[in-house]
Amino acid sequence: VVTGTPIGELDTPALLVDLAGFERNLARLADFSRRTGVAVRPHAKSHKSPLVARKQLDLGAIGITCSKLGEAEVLVDGGITEGILVSSEVVGPRKGERLIALAQRAGVTVVVDDPENAAELSAAAERAGLRLDVLVEVNVGQERCGVLPGAPAADLAEHVGRLPGLRFRGLQGYVGHLQGVRDLAERTARCNAAMTQLVDTRRLIESRGLPVNIVSTAGTGTHEIAAEFHPGITEVQPGSYVWMDASYARVEGTPFESALSVFVSVVSRQRPGQAIVDAGWKALSTDAGNPSVKGRPDLTYAPAGDEHGRITGDDLPPLGGKLEMLPSHCDTTVNLYDRFHCVRDGRLEEVWPVAARGATQ
Amino acid sequence: VVTGTPIGELDTPALLVDLAGFERNLARLADFSRRTGVAVRPHAKSHKSPLVARKQLDLGAIGITCSKLGEAEVLVDGGITEGILVSSEVVGPRKGERLIALAQRAGVTVVVDDPENAAELSAAAERAGLRLDVLVEVNVGQERCGVLPGAPAADLAEHVGRLPGLRFRGLQGYVGHLQGVRDLAERTARCNAAMTQLVDTRRLIESRGLPVNIVSTAGTGTHEIAAEFHPGITEVQPGSYVWMDASYARVEGTPFESALSVFVSVVSRQRPGQAIVDAGWKALSTDAGNPSVKGRPDLTYAPAGDEHGRITGDDLPPLGGKLEMLPSHCDTTVNLYDRFHCVRDGRLEEVWPVAARGATQ
């Protein structure tokens, strides 16, 4: 595909970035950081792209958050060598070796929630002659990973602080269960409770004489709420804000705009009231429900197999007609594609690789 | 990773092939074809691999079915140059050009369900100086693509037969809506009705003086039922049979075994009664429900985000422990991975690329 190609001529299905909206979203988060003093370490799980990470850093982000070690490796390979936070526990000897190898060529911090895991990472770091920066992950309500707040977290922090291969840097308390709570009052109340647990845990650790430099939390749906707890909370990890999606669009009070879509074509018009498009489960994720049709609230999409979708409604596009779908969940939809087609003023401007697509290890 | 590595040392999440089970599944379909006289054109959407396609052809398959043109291109690039059926309509000038380019270097058949689309493909083929083999797609109950059976299908067949760039070869009548009907009696009754429509349509076309060489239909859940309609039905398109999955395991009377799993590790054990594993929506598809735990019916898996899953039960593996997950839907899970890790007798034997992963165009 050639730069300048009109959007209508792009082959489908294609993952489209609305560059103007994307850039405004980046600017909005940078403004938030300047306004509140809260640092941002945007989450790469949503874009999986060193190019996007570089733009985030250029606008003042202090680093980049990754879900998986494999994502972090792709970012480092792409030149992002400072401020990388691996926000999931890294467990097992093989992964430990990879983490240490990465820490030898980039600034990497990892989370832990288990003393034995911490001891193993410490031993691996010692063997390599380095100290690994560590955050203790605290469970502030997601009930997934993380030690309990208060004394259990403080005990693990002290354990980490005593290990010769690790450097205790602070806490992570992720609130993935709250990002999508639609009602702003309910989200605020529940997030406040979680942030209070996190800041109280910070104070407890400091009262034991251990400095806490980093308290990392919150995402697209909760970063403004968490900011009220600054400076107890030092940084937030929004990811989806760069694109937004149909799920986040329903969450009250998120100050970002839709900047990602999947361009699809009608490939069959044989039934009245339905148009079959060329995007099914393999082109549009459905873990957060069905995608919606951009600019056409009168039309409904449902998957119709691996490679087909069924659009229903009254005023349907003809055979060969094209539509833009708004993903229900941007992270899992991006992960299906090898590249972003970046569009401005109706024309293709750039193509970016989804470099860490599939980097689940 | 090195050949001979014990399975327990493989990094996770990893897509595992049980080679012995896989080979038995391939042999079972080959036996079916010899026993019934029905040709098989296995569907590549489940494996997306020229290596697997080659094994299917070596065992007597007459060709390979693809969902998308992009899958077909990857197969041809991988040396599969005969008997490729593109089983979805190819619409629009850009895709038409790609189809013609592919037909210039491989034996390709495509389906159509629209006279204008047929005319466009014919014109493109004529410009390239070739004739394109075409099946008319008939809607035998899936209500997705395809013309109605009987006169509408026969009319389109005649239209195709008159077009100078096309060669009418026969019919496709896919029954994706029936593959997963669990009850064998219900599935048989509904499939019989669909096959009757398809064979009746064949007879109508032949009565108009047009030869019908190919009638292609059915998949893993319906190929044995369709075989009763041989020779009216000439070939079947099973895909999932190579791996099977937790959905197909519940379908009565499918003579194949589970040969695909996702190897996962426990990365957090902080809550009683739950183990968090390193595979979420990005490692295990959920469009057909949640995966199950291989060999551990006492354990339950649910996704817990992009990169985490929650295993619940009484007797849980420790931190770092590993489990094999049976995908709920093999096609969409395979599409998340870059490679198959092929295991025999507990050791890695080969690594195969998922060459057409993401080839949704």
XYZ file of C-alpha atoms in Angstrom, chain A residues 177-341:
165
model
C -11.788 -4.584 37.697
C -12.761 -0.907 38.000
C -11.739 0.512 34.607
C -15.023 -0.419 33.001
C -17.439 0.486 35.815
C -19.701 2.780 33.815
C -21.176 4.934 36.555
C -18.703 7.636 37.547
C -19.880 7.909 41.157
C -19.622 4.152 41.717
C -16.258 3.978 39.962
C -14.956 6.870 42.019
C -16.092 5.375 45.323
C -14.594 1.971 44.595
C -11.379 3.431 43.196
C -11.017 5.707 46.215
C -11.242 2.658 48.479
C -8.542 0.862 46.481
C -6.264 3.923 46.386
C -6.662 4.372 50.132
C -5.483 0.790 50.668
C -2.528 1.389 48.399
C -1.463 4.680 50.010
C -1.960 3.247 53.510
C 0.293 0.346 52.546
C 2.866 2.803 51.291
C 2.790 4.626 54.643
C 3.154 1.383 56.571
C 6.233 0.422 54.570
C 7.737 3.878 55.023
C 7.015 3.656 58.755
C 9.229 0.591 58.761
C 12.056 2.691 57.369
C 11.893 1.541 53.754
C 11.619 4.285 51.129
C 8.836 3.916 48.556
C 9.713 5.721 45.342
C 7.043 4.416 43.022
C 3.346 3.726 43.522
C 1.943 2.683 40.154
C -1.749 2.096 39.488
C -4.843 2.968 37.486
C -5.697 3.015 33.828
C -7.831 4.799 31.295
C -10.993 4.606 33.373
C -9.452 5.464 36.745
C -6.384 7.675 36.306
C -8.196 10.903 37.111
C -9.610 9.400 40.282
C -6.206 8.056 41.322
C -4.672 11.483 40.724
C -6.506 12.806 43.778
C -4.164 10.592 45.815
C -0.990 12.210 44.485
C 1.722 12.325 45.801
C 0.920 9.062 47.626
C 0.232 7.675 44.166
C 3.153 8.572 41.906
C 2.121 7.259 38.503
C -0.662 5.791 36.384
C -0.674 3.211 33.563
C -3.396 4.058 31.013
C -3.272 1.962 27.841
C -6.570 2.044 25.970
C -6.693 5.855 25.997
C -4.698 5.974 22.756
C -7.511 4.274 20.810
C -10.541 3.899 23.064
C -13.136 1.265 22.101
C -16.864 0.610 22.225
C -16.619 -0.617 25.835
C -14.738 2.437 27.089
C -17.045 4.710 25.130
C -19.785 3.627 27.541
C -17.702 4.493 30.630
C -18.742 7.890 31.996
C -16.155 10.620 32.190
C -13.277 9.253 30.104
C -11.867 12.275 28.261
C -10.614 10.473 25.151
C -11.994 9.890 21.682
C -12.354 6.882 19.429
C -9.293 6.636 17.167
C -9.231 2.986 16.112
C -11.487 1.067 13.762
C -11.540 -2.005 11.594
C -12.332 -1.356 7.970
C -14.522 -4.076 6.464
C -16.222 -4.838 3.143
C -19.588 -6.290 2.270
C -18.930 -9.609 0.533
C -22.461 -10.988 0.236
C -25.933 -9.428 0.014
C -28.087 -12.485 -0.581
C -30.528 -12.158 2.334
C -32.952 -9.232 2.865
C -32.065 -7.121 5.898
C -28.511 -8.383 6.191
C -25.120 -7.674 4.699
C -22.270 -10.123 5.247
C -18.883 -8.486 5.841
C -15.390 -9.979 5.689
C -14.579 -9.696 9.404
C -15.468 -12.351 11.968
C -13.836 -13.640 15.135
C -10.386 -13.538 13.545
C -10.638 -9.824 12.714
C -12.682 -8.377 15.598
C -12.416 -9.619 19.178
C -15.651 -10.311 21.052
C -14.426 -10.885 24.624
C -16.042 -7.563 25.570
C -19.144 -8.031 23.447
C -19.816 -7.222 19.831
C -18.225 -4.323 17.969
C -20.391 -1.444 16.819
C -20.614 0.233 13.427
C -18.894 3.636 13.373
C -21.287 6.445 12.560
C -24.154 4.018 11.941
C -25.998 3.388 15.214
C -28.894 2.051 13.130
C -26.818 -0.974 12.088
C -25.904 -3.973 14.240
C -22.937 -6.302 13.879
C -22.701 -9.894 15.060
C -19.933 -12.367 14.230
C -20.912 -15.033 11.684
C -17.904 -17.313 11.916
C -14.121 -17.030 11.802
C -14.079 -14.705 8.814
C -17.576 -13.274 8.432
C -19.801 -10.841 10.238
C -23.502 -10.167 9.818
C -24.676 -6.545 9.623
C -28.391 -6.090 10.110
C -30.505 -2.999 9.614
C -32.657 -1.249 7.056
C -30.286 0.879 5.021
C -27.441 -1.509 4.231
C -24.397 -0.875 2.031
C -24.278 -2.653 -1.331
C -22.017 -5.532 -2.280
C -18.447 -4.196 -2.083
C -19.516 -1.351 0.191
C -17.308 -0.592 3.162
C -17.905 0.163 6.820
C -15.758 1.007 9.828
C -16.269 -1.127 12.913
C -15.456 0.151 16.392
C -13.838 -2.724 18.323
C -15.513 -3.661 21.585
C -12.063 -4.204 23.117
C -9.090 -2.468 21.538
C -6.330 -4.573 23.172
C -7.524 -7.943 21.933
C -8.473 -6.596 18.504
C -5.070 -4.947 17.942
C -3.489 -8.289 18.874
C -5.111 -9.879 15.791
C -3.282 -7.598 13.330
C 0.236 -7.268 11.977
C -0.027 -3.573 11.174
C -1.859 -0.326 11.806
C -3.010 1.618 8.762
